[in-house]
C-alpha cells in the first residue's frame, strides 16, 4: 500500500467534483489536488439538461465559449402541456431579456450573486444570452474533468475511495483507495470534498428523505423521433418538453440530432404496484401511450440499444428527493447529490451540482486565505447556501406537482397535499420562466409578497438591474414600532458569503458578511431572499427577538442588550427595527397592527 500526501482529495469526477477541482486549481495553482473517480470516462449518466443559472459557473471554468461551439443542443426554454388545458405553453428563456422593472420610488430588494448586466443590451445583442444546453453527459462530464486536468488537478480514473480516515476528534485525515489495476494506497489530506453522489461515503445513513417527493423514472433514447420545438428549422436548438400524464409526467429532451431522451416519472407506490403485472419496459410504453402529445412524436421512432450501454433499451432510477442532515464537517464537505438531490422536474440537478462544487471551491479557498474567520462558520454558510438554492427548486417542484389538474388520479391528488400551505397563487408564465432559469428573486423566495410586485412592476428598465425594485409590503419605518410580530420560523444571525466580481469577472474569492438565517426546513427557499448586512455585534438583539410579540418591546430592550458605549441608544433602536423588517422581508415574521397597551 502506497502512502502519499495531498492538500485536497475529491471523491467523484461528476459535475460537482470536477467543477470544484478545476476552480480550486484555477485560483490556487500551488495546491496539490487529487480527484478519485471509480469509472473511466467517457461514461454514460442520466440528467442531461442544464438551466441558464449554470452559465456563470461555465464562464468561471472558461468553458462557456467551448459550449457555444459544441454540438450540444441549445436549450431555449421549456414547453409544457400541463393541467386540464392541453394547449402547449412556453417558458421562453429568450424573453428573459424582455423583462422590465420599474423603479417607481419603491424599495429595493438586492439580488446577490446574479449578473443581469446583459439585460441592458439592445434586443439584437441579447439573442440567446440566456439559453442553456441539453448535453450528452458522457461528453459533457469528460469536458469538465479535462478542464480540471488542464488547471493542474491530478485525476485518477478507475480508482475508488474505500474509506475516509479520521482522527480521535472526528476530523478527516486521509482517504484509502483501490484501483481497477489491483493497486491500493492511503492519501493523507486535511480536506476531502465528497462528490460521490447519493451513495456518498460521508453522508451515508445521515440523509433526510422527502416523503412526498418519492418517485421513479423509467427512460430510454429514441432514434427517428420528431422534435416538439425547432428554432429556424435547425436541429441545433429546441425546448425541453414536459407533459403531464394520468399517472405522472414525461420528459422529452433532444440531446443530439437523432437522440431523444424520453423518461416517464411516476409515484413509487404506483410503480411498484404496476410492476407486479408488467416489466419496466412495458410500463414505460404504457406511460407513453397514455400521453398522446408524446405518443404522436414517437410514431415513427425506435428505441435505441446503443446508448445506455450493455445493449439496454431502457433504464430505471429512483427520484427520491433527499438531503444530508449536514453536508459539512471537520475537514470535509459534500457537494452535488451527496449534499442534496432534488426531483428532476425542473432540470436543476447538473446545475445545482456545478454551483455547489463552485461555491465549495470558493469557500475552501477563503478558509485557507482567511484564518481570522471561524472555519466552521464559513462552511456552515456554504451549507446554508446549498440548502437555499436546492430548497428553492424543491419548493418550485412541489408547487408544480401540486398545481397539476390534468388527471383526477390518486397520484396527483396525493401530490397536491404537498402544497397545501403557502400555495403560490400567481399565474404568470414570465415569473415562472425566471424561476425555472434560476434568475431573479422568484427563485429565491417563492411567495406572493415577492412574485406579485415583481410581475406587477414589469414596465420600463432603468439603470442597474442588479437591484430589483418592488414594494416589499411592509409598513413605513416609523410605523413598524407599533406592530405585532407573529413568529413564523426561528432565525439566527449567521455568516453569509457571496462571490466577489472584479471588473465584471469572477475574482475567485468570497465576500463575507452576516445576515438572518433560518434552519426551519419549510423556509429553506427563503434563505437568499432580501439579503441584509447586519453587524455581528447585534447578535444579542437577534436572539432576543424570539422573546417578543411586539416590535416596541424589542426596540425598548435592545440598548440594554449590548455593551455600554458600543453605540448611541437611538442607533441601537433603529438597528433593532431594521432587523425586524429584514426578518419580515424574508418571511420569518409577520407584522400586523396592534401595539401593546
XYZ file of C-alpha atoms in Angstrom, residues 262-535:
274
model
C -37.655 10.288 -23.088
C -38.443 9.489 -19.471
C -41.652 8.624 -17.624
C -41.900 9.628 -13.950
C -44.442 8.226 -11.524
C -45.019 7.804 -7.820
C -43.057 4.949 -6.200
C -46.164 3.237 -4.836
C -47.841 3.177 -8.254
C -44.649 1.999 -9.964
C -44.100 -0.916 -7.582
C -47.748 -1.895 -7.735
C -47.741 -1.934 -11.556
C -44.536 -3.988 -11.671
C -46.484 -6.824 -10.065
C -48.060 -7.335 -13.504
C -45.650 -5.948 -16.115
C -41.924 -5.455 -16.668
C -40.369 -1.939 -16.622
C -40.221 -1.605 -20.417
C -43.907 -2.485 -20.757
C -44.707 0.040 -18.041
C -42.627 2.631 -19.937
C -44.586 2.092 -23.146
C -47.867 2.224 -21.220
C -46.956 5.640 -19.823
C -46.055 6.932 -23.291
C -49.233 5.504 -24.816
C -51.230 7.357 -22.153
C -49.765 10.704 -23.233
C -50.984 11.448 -26.797
C -48.751 14.511 -27.167
C -45.631 12.351 -26.756
C -47.026 9.246 -28.435
C -47.529 11.197 -31.675
C -43.936 12.450 -31.633
C -42.617 8.872 -31.353
C -44.907 7.401 -34.011
C -42.055 6.610 -36.442
C -39.256 6.319 -33.874
C -37.452 3.334 -32.398
C -35.809 2.735 -29.039
C -32.035 2.683 -29.279
C -29.996 -0.094 -27.645
C -26.588 1.501 -28.218
C -26.714 4.480 -25.869
C -27.145 3.399 -22.251
C -24.675 0.552 -22.545
C -24.731 -3.246 -22.273
C -27.377 -3.363 -25.003
C -30.045 -1.894 -22.696
C -33.095 -0.249 -24.236
C -34.411 1.329 -21.039
C -33.158 2.061 -17.545
C -34.780 2.774 -14.182
C -33.750 5.182 -11.455
C -35.313 6.351 -8.228
C -36.069 10.071 -7.973
C -36.465 10.436 -4.218
C -35.658 13.959 -3.104
C -33.276 13.810 -0.148
C -30.575 15.787 1.555
C -27.746 15.257 4.017
C -28.592 16.224 7.592
C -25.357 18.149 7.491
C -23.278 18.486 4.296
C -20.152 19.702 6.115
C -17.921 18.537 8.933
C -14.367 18.785 10.291
C -12.086 18.533 7.276
C -14.813 17.707 4.731
C -17.781 18.966 2.756
C -20.296 17.368 0.381
C -21.403 18.748 -2.979
C -23.867 17.754 -5.684
C -26.170 14.819 -4.963
C -24.002 13.846 -1.992
C -25.311 17.011 -0.340
C -28.840 17.246 -1.757
C -30.881 15.651 -4.536
C -33.976 17.403 -5.905
C -36.753 15.969 -8.080
C -35.709 16.350 -11.757
C -38.878 18.069 -12.989
C -37.077 21.433 -13.358
C -33.787 20.006 -14.694
C -31.868 21.542 -11.813
C -29.600 18.597 -10.931
C -26.473 19.223 -13.021
C -26.680 22.973 -12.451
C -27.012 22.567 -8.677
C -24.074 20.148 -8.705
C -21.873 22.626 -10.565
C -22.988 25.520 -8.374
C -22.275 23.596 -5.181
C -18.843 22.465 -6.401
C -18.047 26.004 -7.455
C -19.140 27.505 -4.121
C -17.284 24.781 -2.193
C -14.066 25.699 -4.030
C -14.544 29.379 -3.226
C -15.310 28.509 0.389
C -12.239 26.298 0.783
C -10.030 28.947 -0.778
C -11.495 31.630 1.505
C -10.975 29.393 4.528
C -7.314 28.960 3.628
C -6.811 32.675 2.965
C -8.752 33.958 5.995
C -7.515 32.263 9.195
C -9.227 35.100 11.081
C -12.604 33.599 10.152
C -14.152 30.701 12.011
C -13.797 27.846 9.503
C -16.839 26.021 10.889
C -18.988 29.153 10.472
C -17.676 29.633 6.936
C -18.604 26.092 5.962
C -21.967 26.436 7.652
C -22.526 29.426 5.355
C -21.774 27.078 2.435
C -24.327 24.611 3.817
C -26.897 27.411 4.099
C -26.158 28.413 0.502
C -26.810 24.975 -0.977
C -29.861 24.495 1.268
C -31.233 27.755 -0.098
C -30.538 27.010 -3.751
C -31.818 23.432 -3.688
C -34.647 24.301 -1.314
C -35.970 26.869 -3.772
C -36.085 24.274 -6.547
C -37.693 21.744 -4.233
C -40.347 24.308 -3.334
C -40.972 25.012 -7.019
C -41.220 21.299 -7.779
C -43.776 20.831 -5.019
C -45.796 23.757 -6.334
C -45.634 22.393 -9.859
C -46.793 18.941 -8.820
C -49.451 20.451 -6.598
C -50.959 22.602 -9.353
C -51.459 19.919 -11.977
C -55.108 19.318 -12.812
C -54.703 17.196 -15.917
C -55.926 13.938 -14.451
C -58.118 13.285 -11.455
C -55.953 10.362 -10.474
C -54.955 9.400 -6.970
C -51.331 10.152 -7.785
C -51.855 13.841 -8.486
C -54.319 14.129 -5.625
C -51.651 12.765 -3.289
C -49.125 15.238 -4.649
C -51.466 18.186 -4.074
C -51.245 17.864 -0.302
C -47.599 18.797 -0.514
C -48.618 22.293 -1.495
C -51.484 22.764 0.966
C -49.678 25.525 2.852
C -48.193 28.614 1.251
C -49.631 27.969 -2.218
C -48.342 30.308 -4.889
C -51.496 31.837 -6.360
C -49.712 33.570 -9.227
C -50.421 32.510 -12.783
C -47.728 34.408 -14.621
C -45.596 32.491 -17.092
C -42.877 35.105 -17.198
C -42.365 34.805 -13.455
C -42.231 31.032 -13.747
C -39.748 31.284 -16.616
C -37.443 33.382 -14.458
C -37.727 30.836 -11.674
C -37.006 27.810 -13.874
C -33.982 29.584 -15.342
C -32.601 30.315 -11.876
C -32.906 34.113 -12.108
C -34.463 36.906 -10.062
C -35.985 36.751 -6.593
C -38.767 34.445 -7.781
C -36.451 31.501 -7.318
C -35.039 32.780 -4.056
C -38.360 33.456 -2.375
C -41.336 31.785 -3.956
C -44.108 33.649 -2.198
C -46.778 36.049 -3.374
C -45.277 39.014 -1.497
C -42.207 38.759 -3.718
C -43.625 37.486 -7.002
C -46.738 39.640 -7.371
C -44.964 43.022 -7.053
C -42.233 41.867 -9.434
C -44.761 40.869 -12.060
C -46.941 43.917 -11.471
C -43.953 46.220 -11.921
C -42.877 44.766 -15.264
C -42.712 48.007 -17.258
C -39.641 50.023 -18.165
C -35.985 49.349 -17.291
C -33.650 51.978 -15.922
C -30.165 51.560 -14.568
C -28.597 48.558 -12.917
C -30.884 45.532 -12.670
C -28.661 44.044 -10.012
C -31.320 45.771 -7.883
C -34.859 44.590 -8.420
C -37.279 47.278 -7.335
C -40.542 46.239 -5.767
C -42.957 47.075 -2.998
C -41.952 44.847 -0.087
C -45.381 45.125 1.535
C -44.035 46.382 4.872
C -45.388 49.385 6.770
C -43.346 52.603 6.727
C -40.361 52.524 9.048
C -41.908 54.935 11.525
C -44.982 52.688 11.857
C -43.066 49.445 12.376
C -42.663 50.098 16.098
C -46.442 49.901 16.538
C -46.692 46.404 15.003
C -47.142 42.975 16.478
C -44.711 40.210 15.483
C -46.013 36.780 14.590
C -43.064 34.389 14.556
C -43.268 32.009 11.582
C -39.779 30.478 11.791
C -36.866 30.695 14.234
C -33.878 32.596 12.896
C -30.310 33.362 13.862
C -27.572 35.791 12.864
C -25.115 33.849 10.769
C -22.160 34.353 8.496
C -23.117 34.590 4.821
C -20.984 34.615 1.687
C -21.272 35.691 -1.940
C -18.695 35.506 -4.770
C -16.842 38.741 -5.487
C -16.611 40.079 -9.034
C -13.884 42.399 -10.284
C -14.473 44.365 -13.490
C -17.328 42.021 -14.294
C -15.203 38.890 -13.887
C -15.139 36.326 -11.045
C -12.410 37.126 -8.541
C -12.145 33.659 -7.013
C -12.995 34.809 -3.510
C -15.994 35.365 -1.288
C -17.462 38.461 0.268
C -18.221 37.620 3.908
C -20.978 39.281 5.921
C -23.706 38.476 8.466
C -27.425 38.065 7.819
C -30.538 36.390 9.215
C -30.822 32.655 8.506
C -33.472 30.107 9.486
C -32.886 26.404 9.982
C -36.596 25.577 9.544
C -36.990 23.102 6.687
C -40.060 24.853 5.265
C -38.106 28.096 4.912
C -35.020 26.933 3.027
C -36.362 28.604 -0.119
C -36.246 31.953 1.732
C -32.588 31.840 2.773
C -31.405 34.107 -0.055
C -34.384 36.469 -0.021
C -33.820 40.164 0.767
C -30.158 39.889 1.816
C -29.244 42.316 4.584
C -25.866 43.111 6.109
C -26.170 43.097 9.894
C -23.331 43.912 12.287
